mmCIF file of C-alpha atoms in Angstrom:
data_model
loop_
_atom_site.group_PDB
_atom_site.id
_atom_site.type_symbol
_atom_site.label_atom_id
_atom_site.label_comp_id
_atom_site.label_asym_id
_atom_site.label_seq_id
_atom_site.Cartn_x
_atom_site.Cartn_y
_atom_site.Cartn_z
ATOM 1 C CA MET A 196 -0.018 0.083 0.062
ATOM 2 C CA VAL A 197 0.990 3.580 -0.603
ATOM 3 C CA ILE A 198 1.170 4.267 3.069
ATOM 4 C CA ASP A 199 3.486 1.309 3.902
ATOM 5 C CA ARG A 200 5.702 2.125 0.794
ATOM 6 C CA ARG A 201 5.989 5.665 2.139
ATOM 7 C CA SER A 202 6.744 4.725 5.820
ATOM 8 C CA PHE A 203 9.439 2.555 4.414
ATOM 9 C CA ALA A 204 11.053 5.300 2.563
ATOM 10 C CA LEU A 205 10.856 7.887 5.269
ATOM 11 C CA GLY A 206 12.732 5.314 7.528
ATOM 12 C CA ALA A 207 15.456 4.916 4.897
ATOM 13 C CA LEU A 208 15.741 8.427 4.497
ATOM 14 C CA ALA A 209 16.230 9.063 8.180
ATOM 15 C CA VAL A 210 19.165 6.549 8.096
ATOM 16 C CA MET A 211 20.606 8.419 5.135
ATOM 17 C CA THR A 212 20.177 11.612 6.594
ATOM 18 C CA GLY A 213 21.749 10.857 9.960
ATOM 19 C CA SER A 214 24.885 9.580 8.049
ATOM 20 C CA CYS A 215 25.236 12.980 6.170
ATOM 21 C CA ALA A 216 24.662 14.992 9.424
ATOM 22 C CA ARG A 217 27.489 12.871 10.971
ATOM 23 C CA ALA A 218 29.741 13.710 7.766
ATOM 24 C CA GLY A 219 29.027 17.275 8.270
ATOM 25 C CA SER A 220 29.672 18.610 4.904
ATOM 26 C CA PRO A 221 28.703 22.194 4.162
ATOM 27 C CA ARG A 222 28.369 21.657 0.476
ATOM 28 C CA SER A 223 25.644 19.620 -1.017
ATOM 29 C CA ARG A 224 26.590 16.701 -3.092
ATOM 30 C CA SER A 225 25.495 18.418 -6.117
ATOM 31 C CA GLY A 226 28.726 20.786 -5.624
ATOM 32 C CA ARG A 227 26.588 23.819 -4.768
ATOM 33 C CA SER A 228 26.781 25.584 -1.192
ATOM 34 C CA SER A 229 24.070 27.692 -0.015
ATOM 35 C CA SER A 230 24.974 31.546 0.634
ATOM 36 C CA PRO A 231 25.583 33.029 4.289
ATOM 37 C CA ALA A 232 22.751 34.944 3.879
ATOM 38 C CA ALA A 233 20.258 32.169 3.023
ATOM 39 C CA LYS A 234 21.617 30.391 6.158
ATOM 40 C CA ALA A 235 21.155 33.272 8.427
ATOM 41 C CA LEU A 236 17.981 33.997 7.012
ATOM 42 C CA TRP A 237 16.646 30.453 7.421
ATOM 43 C CA ALA A 238 18.436 30.106 10.966
ATOM 44 C CA GLN A 239 16.057 33.071 12.042
ATOM 45 C CA PHE A 240 12.916 31.651 10.617
ATOM 46 C CA LYS A 241 13.534 28.354 11.865
ATOM 47 C CA ALA A 242 14.353 29.417 15.533
ATOM 48 C CA ARG A 243 11.162 31.476 15.581
ATOM 49 C CA PHE A 244 8.573 29.204 13.699
ATOM 50 C CA LEU A 245 9.839 25.606 13.262
ATOM 51 C CA ASP A 246 8.416 23.132 16.189
ATOM 52 C CA PRO A 247 10.453 20.064 16.947
ATOM 53 C CA SER A 248 8.238 17.923 15.624
ATOM 54 C CA GLY A 249 8.907 19.174 12.060
ATOM 55 C CA ARG A 250 5.651 21.703 11.601
ATOM 56 C CA ILE A 251 5.921 25.349 10.880
ATOM 57 C CA VAL A 252 3.769 27.117 13.334
ATOM 58 C CA ASP A 253 1.540 29.799 12.480
ATOM 59 C CA THR A 254 1.787 32.106 15.636
ATOM 60 C CA GLY A 255 -0.834 34.629 14.031
ATOM 61 C CA ASN A 256 -3.375 32.114 13.763
ATOM 62 C CA ASN A 257 -3.647 30.112 16.958
ATOM 63 C CA ASN A 258 -0.382 28.323 16.400
ATOM 64 C CA VAL A 259 -2.084 26.131 13.542
ATOM 65 C CA SER A 260 -0.041 24.888 10.718
ATOM 66 C CA HIS A 261 -0.741 24.945 6.980
ATOM 67 C CA SER A 262 0.635 22.917 3.915
ATOM 68 C CA GLU A 263 1.480 26.541 2.639
ATOM 69 C CA GLY A 264 3.769 26.845 5.662
ATOM 70 C CA GLN A 265 5.292 23.574 5.337
ATOM 71 C CA GLY A 266 6.157 24.449 1.694
ATOM 72 C CA TYR A 267 7.714 27.815 2.600
ATOM 73 C CA GLY A 268 9.825 26.187 5.167
ATOM 74 C CA LEU A 269 10.996 23.177 2.897
ATOM 75 C CA TRP A 270 12.100 25.904 0.326
ATOM 76 C CA LEU A 271 13.849 27.952 2.796
ATOM 77 C CA ALA A 272 15.819 25.153 4.460
ATOM 78 C CA GLN A 273 16.728 23.797 1.029
ATOM 79 C CA MET A 274 17.821 27.036 -0.084
ATOM 80 C CA ALA A 275 20.187 27.113 3.485
ATOM 81 C CA ASP A 276 21.116 23.594 2.574
ATOM 82 C CA ASP A 277 19.990 22.248 5.737
ATOM 83 C CA LYS A 278 18.792 18.917 5.102
ATOM 84 C CA THR A 279 18.424 17.932 8.699
ATOM 85 C CA ALA A 280 15.363 20.369 8.914
ATOM 86 C CA PHE A 281 14.201 19.791 5.745
ATOM 87 C CA THR A 282 13.670 15.990 6.379
ATOM 88 C CA SER A 283 12.073 16.743 9.690
ATOM 89 C CA MET A 284 9.538 18.809 8.042
ATOM 90 C CA PHE A 285 8.951 16.702 5.265
ATOM 91 C CA GLU A 286 8.390 13.618 7.307
ATOM 92 C CA TRP A 287 5.967 15.484 9.151
ATOM 93 C CA THR A 288 4.087 16.784 6.341
ATOM 94 C CA GLU A 289 3.956 13.245 4.812
ATOM 95 C CA LYS A 290 2.765 11.719 8.055
ATOM 96 C CA THR A 291 0.204 14.394 8.978
ATOM 97 C CA LEU A 292 -0.904 16.285 6.192
ATOM 98 C CA ALA A 293 -0.369 13.744 3.162
ATOM 99 C CA ARG A 294 -3.843 12.556 1.499
ATOM 100 C CA PRO A 295 -4.151 8.845 1.205
ATOM 101 C CA ASP A 296 -6.050 9.049 -2.256
ATOM 102 C CA LEU A 297 -4.071 11.813 -3.970
ATOM 103 C CA ALA A 298 -0.497 13.044 -3.885
ATOM 104 C CA LEU A 299 -1.637 16.276 -2.260
ATOM 105 C CA TYR A 300 -2.204 17.648 1.028
ATOM 106 C CA ALA A 301 -4.687 18.657 3.549
ATOM 107 C CA TRP A 302 -4.439 22.403 3.954
ATOM 108 C CA ARG A 303 -4.640 22.907 7.657
ATOM 109 C CA TYR A 304 -3.683 21.025 11.057
ATOM 110 C CA ASP A 305 -5.117 22.460 14.162
ATOM 111 C CA PRO A 306 -3.445 21.224 17.277
ATOM 112 C CA ARG A 307 -6.227 22.400 19.764
ATOM 113 C CA GLN A 308 -8.971 20.105 17.950
ATOM 114 C CA THR A 309 -9.327 16.080 18.533
ATOM 115 C CA ASP A 310 -9.509 15.585 14.898
ATOM 116 C CA LYS A 311 -6.203 17.876 14.575
ATOM 117 C CA VAL A 312 -6.765 17.594 10.532
ATOM 118 C CA ALA A 313 -10.524 17.617 10.232
ATOM 119 C CA ASP A 314 -10.698 19.394 6.589
ATOM 120 C CA ARG A 315 -8.776 17.335 3.902
ATOM 121 C CA ASN A 316 -9.262 19.825 1.141
ATOM 122 C CA ASN A 317 -6.031 20.989 0.039
ATOM 123 C CA ALA A 318 -4.347 24.474 -0.763
ATOM 124 C CA THR A 319 -2.867 24.424 -4.265
ATOM 125 C CA ASP A 320 -0.244 26.809 -3.407
ATOM 126 C CA GLY A 321 1.161 24.644 -0.680
ATOM 127 C CA ASP A 322 1.199 21.955 -2.834
ATOM 128 C CA ILE A 323 3.080 23.756 -5.332
ATOM 129 C CA PHE A 324 5.769 25.218 -2.919
ATOM 130 C CA ILE A 325 6.036 21.480 -1.725
ATOM 131 C CA ALA A 326 6.707 20.059 -5.093
ATOM 132 C CA TRP A 327 9.062 22.768 -5.894
ATOM 133 C CA ALA A 328 11.058 22.296 -2.789
ATOM 134 C CA LEU A 329 11.442 18.475 -3.196
ATOM 135 C CA ALA A 330 12.392 18.956 -6.653
ATOM 136 C CA ARG A 331 15.248 21.242 -5.823
ATOM 137 C CA ALA A 332 16.340 19.093 -2.995
ATOM 138 C CA GLY A 333 16.305 15.810 -4.757
ATOM 139 C CA GLU A 334 18.793 17.433 -6.975
ATOM 140 C CA GLN A 335 20.921 19.143 -4.420
ATOM 141 C CA TRP A 336 20.963 16.182 -2.346
ATOM 142 C CA LYS A 337 20.689 13.533 -4.760
ATOM 143 C CA GLU A 338 17.643 12.111 -2.872
ATOM 144 C CA PRO A 339 15.525 9.912 -5.430
ATOM 145 C CA LEU A 340 12.521 9.735 -2.724
ATOM 146 C CA PHE A 341 12.240 13.679 -2.755
ATOM 147 C CA THR A 342 12.654 13.602 -6.641
ATOM 148 C CA SER A 343 9.858 11.001 -6.898
ATOM 149 C CA ARG A 344 7.558 12.395 -4.583
ATOM 150 C CA SER A 345 7.831 15.963 -6.438
ATOM 151 C CA GLU A 346 6.794 14.032 -9.371
ATOM 152 C CA GLU A 347 3.835 12.481 -7.795
ATOM 153 C CA ILE A 348 2.609 15.828 -6.425
ATOM 154 C CA ARG A 349 3.358 17.563 -9.853
ATOM 155 C CA ALA A 350 1.120 15.037 -11.521
ATOM 156 C CA ALA A 351 -1.711 15.176 -9.089
ATOM 157 C CA ILE A 352 -1.859 19.094 -9.781
ATOM 158 C CA LEU A 353 -1.937 18.679 -13.250
ATOM 159 C CA THR A 354 -4.581 15.834 -13.311
ATOM 160 C CA HIS A 355 -6.661 17.303 -10.470
ATOM 161 C CA LEU A 356 -6.316 20.992 -10.120
ATOM 162 C CA VAL A 357 -5.954 22.444 -13.736
ATOM 163 C CA THR A 358 -9.219 22.597 -15.612
ATOM 164 C CA GLU A 359 -10.129 23.959 -18.963
ATOM 165 C CA ARG A 360 -12.994 26.210 -18.531
ATOM 166 C CA PHE A 361 -14.445 29.201 -20.526
ATOM 167 C CA GLY A 362 -11.490 29.175 -23.022
ATOM 168 C CA ARG A 363 -8.813 29.130 -20.222
ATOM 169 C CA ARG A 364 -6.712 26.738 -18.472
ATOM 170 C CA LEU A 365 -7.006 27.533 -14.764
ATOM 171 C CA LEU A 366 -5.609 26.494 -11.620
ATOM 172 C CA LEU A 367 -8.128 25.817 -9.045
ATOM 173 C CA PRO A 368 -7.026 26.860 -5.462
ATOM 174 C CA GLY A 369 -8.319 23.433 -3.900
ATOM 175 C CA LEU A 370 -9.864 20.353 -5.170
ATOM 176 C CA ASP A 371 -13.249 21.263 -3.539
ATOM 177 C CA GLY A 372 -15.309 24.532 -3.564
ATOM 178 C CA PHE A 373 -14.024 26.655 -6.434
ATOM 179 C CA SER A 374 -15.798 25.520 -9.391
ATOM 180 C CA THR A 375 -19.319 25.621 -10.314
ATOM 181 C CA PRO A 376 -21.018 25.172 -13.784
ATOM 182 C CA ASN A 377 -21.064 28.873 -14.391
ATOM 183 C CA LYS A 378 -17.893 29.835 -12.761
ATOM 184 C CA VAL A 379 -14.595 29.011 -11.469
ATOM 185 C CA THR A 380 -12.979 31.288 -8.354
ATOM 186 C CA VAL A 381 -9.106 31.409 -8.686
ATOM 187 C CA ASN A 382 -6.528 32.987 -6.458
ATOM 188 C CA PRO A 383 -3.734 35.246 -8.274
ATOM 189 C CA SER A 384 -1.545 34.766 -5.782
ATOM 190 C CA TYR A 385 -1.188 30.888 -6.012
ATOM 191 C CA LEU A 386 0.605 31.425 -9.199
ATOM 192 C CA VAL A 387 4.181 30.841 -8.121
ATOM 193 C CA TRP A 388 5.887 31.824 -11.355
ATOM 194 C CA PRO A 389 9.578 30.463 -10.456
ATOM 195 C CA ALA A 390 7.957 27.086 -9.505
ATOM 196 C CA PHE A 391 6.158 26.901 -12.564
ATOM 197 C CA ASP A 392 9.393 28.012 -14.579
ATOM 198 C CA LYS A 393 11.314 24.778 -12.778
ATOM 199 C CA PHE A 394 8.314 22.372 -13.581
ATOM 200 C CA LEU A 395 8.777 23.712 -17.082
ATOM 201 C CA SER A 396 12.465 22.473 -17.139
ATOM 202 C CA LEU A 397 11.459 19.304 -15.568
ATOM 203 C CA ASP A 398 8.475 18.265 -17.459
ATOM 204 C CA GLY A 399 8.570 20.164 -20.573
ATOM 205 C CA ARG A 400 6.864 23.063 -21.944
ATOM 206 C CA GLY A 401 4.089 20.679 -23.679
ATOM 207 C CA VAL A 402 3.199 19.680 -20.110
ATOM 208 C CA TRP A 403 2.994 22.828 -18.266
ATOM 209 C CA GLY A 404 3.078 25.480 -20.895
ATOM 210 C CA PRO A 405 -0.627 25.904 -21.483
ATOM 211 C CA LEU A 406 -1.425 26.555 -17.813
ATOM 212 C CA VAL A 407 1.686 29.149 -17.692
ATOM 213 C CA THR A 408 0.470 30.881 -20.905
ATOM 214 C CA ASP A 409 -3.246 31.138 -19.878
ATOM 215 C CA SER A 410 -2.435 32.087 -16.388
ATOM 216 C CA GLU A 411 0.128 35.009 -17.706
ATOM 217 C CA LYS A 412 -3.009 36.262 -19.843
ATOM 218 C CA LEU A 413 -5.172 35.685 -16.538
ATOM 219 C CA LEU A 414 -3.323 37.919 -14.627
ATOM 220 C CA LEU A 415 -3.031 40.761 -17.601
ATOM 221 C CA ASP A 416 -6.968 40.479 -17.199
ATOM 222 C CA ALA A 417 -7.321 40.328 -13.500
ATOM 223 C CA ARG A 418 -7.071 44.060 -12.927
ATOM 224 C CA PHE A 419 -9.823 46.117 -11.519
ATOM 225 C CA GLY A 420 -10.480 49.666 -10.348
ATOM 226 C CA PRO A 421 -8.650 52.875 -11.133
ATOM 227 C CA ASN A 422 -5.406 51.141 -10.287
ATOM 228 C CA ARG A 423 -5.855 48.281 -11.947
ATOM 229 C CA LEU A 424 -4.827 46.015 -9.151
ATOM 230 C CA PRO A 425 -5.399 42.400 -8.944
ATOM 231 C CA THR A 426 -7.911 41.126 -5.883
ATOM 232 C CA ASP A 427 -7.392 38.230 -3.707
ATOM 233 C CA TRP A 428 -9.870 36.337 -5.442
ATOM 234 C CA VAL A 429 -11.279 36.548 -8.668
ATOM 235 C CA ASP A 430 -14.353 34.930 -10.678
ATOM 236 C CA VAL A 431 -13.832 33.482 -14.227
ATOM 237 C CA THR A 432 -16.960 32.915 -16.253
ATOM 238 C CA ALA A 433 -17.979 32.714 -19.693
ATOM 239 C CA ASP A 434 -17.910 36.679 -19.880
ATOM 240 C CA ALA A 435 -14.670 37.761 -21.445
ATOM 241 C CA ALA A 436 -14.384 40.137 -18.586
ATOM 242 C CA LEU A 437 -13.088 38.877 -14.987
ATOM 243 C CA ALA A 438 -14.482 40.227 -12.020
ATOM 244 C CA PRO A 439 -13.665 40.259 -8.181
ATOM 245 C CA ALA A 440 -15.026 36.932 -6.616
ATOM 246 C CA ALA A 441 -18.449 37.402 -5.286
ATOM 247 C CA GLY A 442 -19.137 37.116 -1.865
ATOM 248 C CA LYS A 443 -15.624 37.933 -0.960
ATOM 249 C CA PRO A 444 -14.132 41.461 0.008
ATOM 250 C CA PRO A 445 -13.124 42.925 -3.764
ATOM 251 C CA ARG A 446 -10.022 43.686 -2.185
ATOM 252 C CA PHE A 447 -6.060 43.788 -2.905
ATOM 253 C CA GLY A 448 -5.014 42.601 0.258
ATOM 254 C CA PHE A 449 -3.503 39.785 2.481
ATOM 255 C CA ASP A 450 -3.319 37.210 -0.536
ATOM 256 C CA ALA A 451 -2.685 39.381 -3.590
ATOM 257 C CA VAL A 452 0.283 41.008 -2.009
ATOM 258 C CA ARG A 453 2.304 37.984 -3.186
ATOM 259 C CA VAL A 454 1.392 38.668 -6.735
ATOM 260 C CA PRO A 455 4.344 41.084 -7.380
ATOM 261 C CA LEU A 456 6.505 38.878 -5.451
ATOM 262 C CA TYR A 457 5.881 35.803 -7.357
ATOM 263 C CA ALA A 458 6.027 38.039 -10.565
ATOM 264 C CA MET A 459 9.389 39.889 -9.944
ATOM 265 C CA ALA A 460 10.840 36.358 -8.930
ATOM 266 C CA GLY A 461 9.876 34.747 -12.043
ATOM 267 C CA GLY A 462 11.051 37.360 -14.344
ATOM 268 C CA ARG A 463 7.683 38.553 -15.373
ATOM 269 C CA ARG A 464 7.663 42.032 -14.180
ATOM 270 C CA THR A 465 5.035 43.288 -16.648
ATOM 271 C CA LEU A 466 2.274 41.075 -14.298
ATOM 272 C CA ALA A 467 3.347 43.254 -11.450
ATOM 273 C CA ASP A 468 3.486 46.791 -13.041
ATOM 274 C CA PRO A 469 0.059 48.246 -11.877
ATOM 275 C CA VAL A 470 0.955 47.105 -8.171
ATOM 276 C CA ILE A 471 4.290 48.502 -8.376
ATOM 277 C CA SER A 472 3.022 51.800 -9.761
ATOM 278 C CA PHE A 473 0.204 51.761 -6.950
ATOM 279 C CA TRP A 474 2.951 51.220 -3.995
ATOM 280 C CA ARG A 475 5.211 53.993 -5.923
ATOM 281 C CA GLN A 476 2.598 56.617 -5.683
ATOM 282 C CA TYR A 477 2.732 56.142 -1.744
ATOM 283 C CA ALA A 478 6.382 56.149 -1.733
ATOM 284 C CA ARG A 479 6.704 59.126 -3.521
ATOM 285 C CA LEU A 480 4.508 61.056 -1.276
ATOM 286 C CA GLY A 481 6.052 59.640 1.900
ATOM 287 C CA LYS A 482 2.798 58.024 2.778
ATOM 288 C CA THR A 483 2.030 55.070 4.895
ATOM 289 C CA ILE A 484 0.834 51.997 2.402
ATOM 290 C CA PRO A 485 -2.479 50.534 3.800
ATOM 291 C CA ALA A 486 -2.649 46.798 4.247
ATOM 292 C CA TRP A 487 -5.586 46.614 1.551
ATOM 293 C CA ILE A 488 -7.650 48.637 -0.713
ATOM 294 C CA ASP A 489 -11.109 47.859 -2.101
ATOM 295 C CA VAL A 490 -10.779 48.011 -5.819
ATOM 296 C CA GLN A 491 -14.392 49.183 -6.237
ATOM 297 C CA SER A 492 -14.875 51.548 -3.332
ATOM 298 C CA GLY A 493 -11.455 52.898 -2.951
ATOM 299 C CA GLN A 494 -11.933 52.240 0.743
ATOM 300 C CA LEU A 495 -8.490 51.733 2.415
ATOM 301 C CA ALA A 496 -7.571 49.843 5.464
ATOM 302 C CA GLU A 497 -7.184 51.666 8.623
ATOM 303 C CA TYR A 498 -3.924 50.104 9.629
ATOM 304 C CA PRO A 499 -0.811 49.890 7.523
ATOM 305 C CA LEU A 500 0.730 47.022 5.422
ATOM 306 C CA SER A 501 2.821 44.724 7.458
ATOM 307 C CA ALA A 502 6.402 44.344 7.875
ATOM 308 C CA GLY A 503 6.363 41.200 5.794
ATOM 309 C CA GLY A 504 4.226 43.181 3.066
ATOM 310 C CA MET A 505 6.744 46.101 3.256
ATOM 311 C CA ALA A 506 9.614 43.581 2.364
ATOM 312 C CA VAL A 507 7.491 42.772 -0.681
ATOM 313 C CA VAL A 508 7.166 46.802 -1.532
ATOM 314 C CA ASP A 509 10.720 46.870 -0.840
ATOM 315 C CA ARG A 510 11.904 44.253 -3.102
ATOM 316 C CA SER A 511 9.480 45.577 -5.957
ATOM 317 C CA LEU A 512 10.799 49.080 -5.842
ATOM 318 C CA ASP A 513 14.487 47.727 -5.477
ATOM 319 C CA ARG A 514 14.975 49.422 -2.118
ATOM 320 C CA ALA A 515 17.623 47.786 0.413
ATOM 321 C CA THR A 516 16.372 47.140 3.938
ATOM 322 C CA THR A 517 17.459 45.027 6.909
ATOM 323 C CA PRO A 518 14.088 44.717 9.130
ATOM 324 C CA ALA A 519 14.028 42.439 11.948
ATOM 325 C CA MET A 520 12.269 39.464 11.504
ATOM 326 C CA PRO A 521 8.606 39.849 12.345
ATOM 327 C CA THR A 522 7.141 37.663 15.210
ATOM 328 C CA ASP A 523 4.017 36.787 12.793
ATOM 329 C CA TYR A 524 4.321 33.978 10.833
ATOM 330 C CA TYR A 525 2.875 35.070 7.503
ATOM 331 C CA SER A 526 4.668 38.529 7.645
ATOM 332 C CA ALA A 527 7.875 36.830 8.406
ATOM 333 C CA ALA A 528 7.430 34.303 5.423
ATOM 334 C CA LEU A 529 6.730 37.274 3.151
ATOM 335 C CA GLN A 530 9.783 38.815 4.396
ATOM 336 C CA SER A 531 11.826 35.691 4.042
ATOM 337 C CA LEU A 532 10.669 34.837 0.385
ATOM 338 C CA SER A 533 11.093 38.403 -0.352
ATOM 339 C CA LYS A 534 14.601 38.247 0.364
ATOM 340 C CA ALA A 535 15.158 34.674 -1.059
ATOM 341 C CA LEU A 536 13.288 34.410 -4.043
#
């Protein structure tokens, strides 16, 4: 059975990891070494958010964990060449969040509940980051288990989360709850461009190219209001025009702040231009950037963008800053990714 095979493989990996740790080589077996900056960044993030069990703790949300956070942690650990921490996170993720039916992951773990993984639905951005980190780790440390698991996840994403509707190939945010006969709701911040580029190199343009091409066009179309900003959630229908998702605040906010980060990291600055222009207006006037803006009414949040969000702004505006790592998980993740991607 799949679970037995995975348990055996994880046990074998633990033995191999212990041997490698005792060897103490600072350089990966692929011959690449991580930078001191990547190591320092990961050391701070790990000290603050990595539980000894191997889960990344969302300190701003009742200490739950997410597949997203596991993906971020795996990616940062791989960048820092920390195989011990990487393996710990991978094992926890497989044992706790991996679905038995598909090579995808339940999106949320809540330590306060009797059933700690009550909702088995996935979060596609978490799956993407995990697959990306595993692919890179498999190459860096020559571990077939990481490589094969990434392949399984990528295949599951393509089979179960990529749909062709209304003349577009769309990335579903999760297996359940985002598609009806009349519309598909998507999250623009789930388009992790550098991950897709890695998948393109591994699987071929014929496999990922159609989704990438249509998703680039989607982001060009998903621009709303006078500032032409993407919203956190977008409805795609048979109409040519896209719309902010019904039933959700029409905001450029908590989720969409990642859109310019991934666009910049993936060499697609054009997809980030409206957001960069919006932020630059505030920078020129020396004004505080709000945490969100309602693209329809123009209403602004009464509180500022988080430190992590400001790290994305700094990256987008080519400003060099070295703030302390935030104590909030999501803010710290944004800051870390802004520096590392």
